[in-house]
PDB file of C-alpha atoms in Angstrom:
ATOM      1  CA  MET A 271     255.218-137.659 -84.525  1.00  0.00           C
ATOM      2  CA  ARG A 272     253.821-134.804 -82.374  1.00  0.00           C
ATOM      3  CA  MET A 273     250.459-136.259 -82.026  1.00  0.00           C
ATOM      4  CA  MET A 274     252.415-139.677 -79.930  1.00  0.00           C
ATOM      5  CA  LEU A 275     254.319-137.216 -78.115  1.00  0.00           C
ATOM      6  CA  VAL A 276     251.298-135.673 -77.147  1.00  0.00           C
ATOM      7  CA  THR A 277     248.974-138.641 -76.603  1.00  0.00           C
ATOM      8  CA  ALA A 278     251.759-140.140 -74.697  1.00  0.00           C
ATOM      9  CA  ALA A 279     252.269-137.485 -72.095  1.00  0.00           C
ATOM     10  CA  PHE A 280     248.297-136.971 -71.659  1.00  0.00           C
ATOM     11  CA  PRO A 281     248.124-140.251 -69.816  1.00  0.00           C
ATOM     12  CA  MET A 282     251.613-138.995 -67.312  1.00  0.00           C
ATOM     13  CA  VAL A 283     249.894-135.925 -66.840  1.00  0.00           C
ATOM     14  CA  SER A 284     246.164-136.921 -65.562  1.00  0.00           C
ATOM     15  CA  ASN A 285     247.906-139.919 -63.932  1.00  0.00           C
ATOM     16  CA  ALA A 286     249.891-137.468 -61.339  1.00  0.00           C
ATOM     17  CA  ALA A 287     246.401-135.187 -61.332  1.00  0.00           C
ATOM     18  CA  PHE A 288     244.478-138.677 -59.705  1.00  0.00           C
ATOM     19  CA  ALA A 289     247.498-139.288 -57.496  1.00  0.00           C
ATOM     20  CA  GLN A 290     246.539-136.276 -55.681  1.00  0.00           C
ATOM     21  CA  GLU A 291     244.565-136.530 -52.357  1.00  0.00           C
ATOM     22  CA  GLN A 292     241.272-135.290 -52.178  1.00  0.00           C
ATOM     23  CA  VAL A 293     240.802-133.577 -48.560  1.00  0.00           C
ATOM     24  CA  ALA A 294     237.157-132.830 -47.627  1.00  0.00           C
ATOM     25  CA  PRO A 295     236.502-129.410 -46.228  1.00  0.00           C
ATOM     26  CA  GLU A 296     236.259-129.199 -42.085  1.00  0.00           C
ATOM     27  CA  GLN A 297     232.702-129.376 -40.959  1.00  0.00           C
ATOM     28  CA  GLN A 298     232.726-126.117 -38.721  1.00  0.00           C
ATOM     29  CA  PRO A 299     230.394-127.280 -35.267  1.00  0.00           C
ATOM     30  CA  ARG A 300     228.122-125.694 -34.395  1.00  0.00           C
ATOM     31  CA  CYS A 301     224.505-125.844 -32.298  1.00  0.00           C
ATOM     32  CA  TRP A 302     221.902-127.381 -33.387  1.00  0.00           C
ATOM     33  CA  LEU A 303     217.767-126.746 -32.768  1.00  0.00           C
ATOM     34  CA  GLY A 304     215.984-129.169 -35.090  1.00  0.00           C
ATOM     35  CA  SER A 305     217.250-128.996 -38.318  1.00  0.00           C
ATOM     36  CA  THR A 306     218.837-125.363 -38.189  1.00  0.00           C
ATOM     37  CA  SER A 307     222.590-124.590 -37.045  1.00  0.00           C
ATOM     38  CA  TYR A 308     223.736-121.439 -34.715  1.00  0.00           C
ATOM     39  CA  SER A 309     226.981-120.072 -34.198  1.00  0.00           C
ATOM     40  CA  PRO A 310     228.139-120.050 -30.382  1.00  0.00           C
ATOM     41  CA  GLY A 311     227.188-116.635 -28.939  1.00  0.00           C
ATOM     42  CA  ALA A 312     223.651-117.116 -30.725  1.00  0.00           C
ATOM     43  CA  THR A 313     220.053-116.657 -28.699  1.00  0.00           C
ATOM     44  CA  VAL A 314     216.774-118.670 -29.357  1.00  0.00           C
ATOM     45  CA  ARG A 315     214.203-119.249 -27.594  1.00  0.00           C
ATOM     46  CA  ALA A 316     213.831-122.704 -26.501  1.00  0.00           C
ATOM     47  CA  GLY A 317     210.738-124.545 -24.523  1.00  0.00           C
ATOM     48  CA  GLU A 318     210.226-122.154 -21.597  1.00  0.00           C
ATOM     49  CA  GLY A 319     213.035-119.529 -22.123  1.00  0.00           C
ATOM     50  CA  VAL A 320     216.040-118.263 -23.931  1.00  0.00           C
ATOM     51  CA  MET A 321     219.115-120.812 -24.554  1.00  0.00           C
ATOM     52  CA  LEU A 322     222.311-119.420 -25.543  1.00  0.00           C
ATOM     53  CA  CYS A 323     224.853-121.270 -27.712  1.00  0.00           C
ATOM     54  CA  THR A 324     228.172-121.062 -25.859  1.00  0.00           C
ATOM     55  CA  PRO A 325     231.580-121.912 -27.385  1.00  0.00           C
ATOM     56  CA  SER A 326     231.692-125.359 -26.596  1.00  0.00           C
ATOM     57  CA  PHE A 327     229.092-125.886 -28.819  1.00  0.00           C
ATOM     58  CA  VAL A 328     226.090-126.557 -26.084  1.00  0.00           C
ATOM     59  CA  TRP A 329     222.919-124.830 -25.186  1.00  0.00           C
ATOM     60  CA  GLU A 330     222.738-123.348 -21.826  1.00  0.00           C
ATOM     61  CA  THR A 331     219.999-121.345 -20.242  1.00  0.00           C
ATOM     62  CA  SER A 332     220.510-117.762 -20.866  1.00  0.00           C
ATOM     63  CA  LYS A 333     218.845-114.594 -19.064  1.00  0.00           C
ATOM     64  CA  ALA A 334     219.779-112.757 -22.557  1.00  0.00           C
ATOM     65  CA  ALA A 335     217.242-111.819 -25.388  1.00  0.00           C
ATOM     66  CA  ALA A 336     216.372-114.148 -27.852  1.00  0.00           C
ATOM     67  CA  SER A 337     218.076-112.978 -31.173  1.00  0.00           C
ATOM     68  CA  GLY A 338     215.213-113.776 -32.929  1.00  0.00           C
ATOM     69  CA  CYS A 339     212.121-116.542 -33.385  1.00  0.00           C
ATOM     70  CA  VAL A 340     211.956-119.659 -34.603  1.00  0.00           C
ATOM     71  CA  PHE A 341     208.870-120.721 -36.634  1.00  0.00           C
ATOM     72  CA  GLU A 342     208.494-124.124 -39.215  1.00  0.00           C
ATOM     73  CA  GLN A 343     212.436-124.299 -39.203  1.00  0.00           C
ATOM     74  CA  LYS A 344     212.738-120.526 -40.542  1.00  0.00           C
ATOM     75  CA  PHE A 345     214.665-118.144 -38.175  1.00  0.00           C
ATOM     76  CA  PHE A 346     212.952-114.320 -38.219  1.00  0.00           C
ATOM     77  CA  ASN A 347     214.642-111.524 -36.371  1.00  0.00           C
ATOM     78  CA  THR A 348     213.262-109.932 -33.677  1.00  0.00           C
ATOM     79  CA  GLY A 349     210.365-107.576 -34.345  1.00  0.00           C
ATOM     80  CA  ALA A 350     209.908-109.658 -37.840  1.00  0.00           C
ATOM     81  CA  ILE A 351     206.176-110.038 -39.002  1.00  0.00           C
ATOM     82  CA  HIS A 352     204.903-113.342 -40.508  1.00  0.00           C
ATOM     83  CA  GLU A 353     201.356-114.597 -40.349  1.00  0.00           C
ATOM     84  CA  GLY A 354     199.888-112.167 -38.309  1.00  0.00           C
ATOM     85  CA  ASN A 355     202.608-112.698 -35.578  1.00  0.00           C
ATOM     86  CA  GLU A 356     205.691-110.831 -34.767  1.00  0.00           C
ATOM     87  CA  CYS A 357     208.554-112.028 -33.311  1.00  0.00           C
ATOM     88  CA  GLN A 358     209.050-110.767 -29.683  1.00  0.00           C
ATOM     89  CA  PRO A 359     212.349-110.047 -27.595  1.00  0.00           C
ATOM     90  CA  ASP A 360     211.844-113.309 -25.268  1.00  0.00           C
ATOM     91  CA  GLY A 361     212.095-115.283 -28.785  1.00  0.00           C
ATOM     92  CA  SER A 362     207.800-115.780 -28.831  1.00  0.00           C
ATOM     93  CA  TRP A 363     205.643-114.847 -31.240  1.00  0.00           C
ATOM     94  CA  ALA A 364     202.939-112.244 -29.945  1.00  0.00           C
ATOM     95  CA  THR A 365     199.635-111.906 -32.384  1.00  0.00           C
ATOM     96  CA  ILE A 366     198.853-108.388 -34.102  1.00  0.00           C
ATOM     97  CA  SER A 367     195.564-107.327 -33.493  1.00  0.00           C
ATOM     98  CA  LYS A 368     193.991-105.545 -36.694  1.00  0.00           C
ATOM     99  CA  PRO A 369     193.198-101.995 -36.485  1.00  0.00           C
ATOM    100  CA  ASP A 370     189.733-101.612 -37.110  1.00  0.00           C
ATOM    101  CA  GLN A 371     188.028-101.609 -41.083  1.00  0.00           C
ATOM    102  CA  LYS A 372     185.587 -98.857 -41.503  1.00  0.00           C
TER     103      LYS A 372
END
């Protein structure tokens, strides 16, 4: 008898669970550069200058220093060294000279 009650109650519980609406998480708007997204306030070198991600999620030219450098869709902080290059404050890469080996 108890088994029949448990078996009869299960479909009612599972139907209530299925009746709940599945809501997808809301996507937060971002500024995009290639396949990388940035938050408002981010500064990144793009083309010949530094661009600023505005609160309206569009890129605008800026005179601010870049937050870092982009290389192969990866972001590096200013001062980072990658493959013999150093990320500069303007968002560009500078080749590091190797010390003379004796």
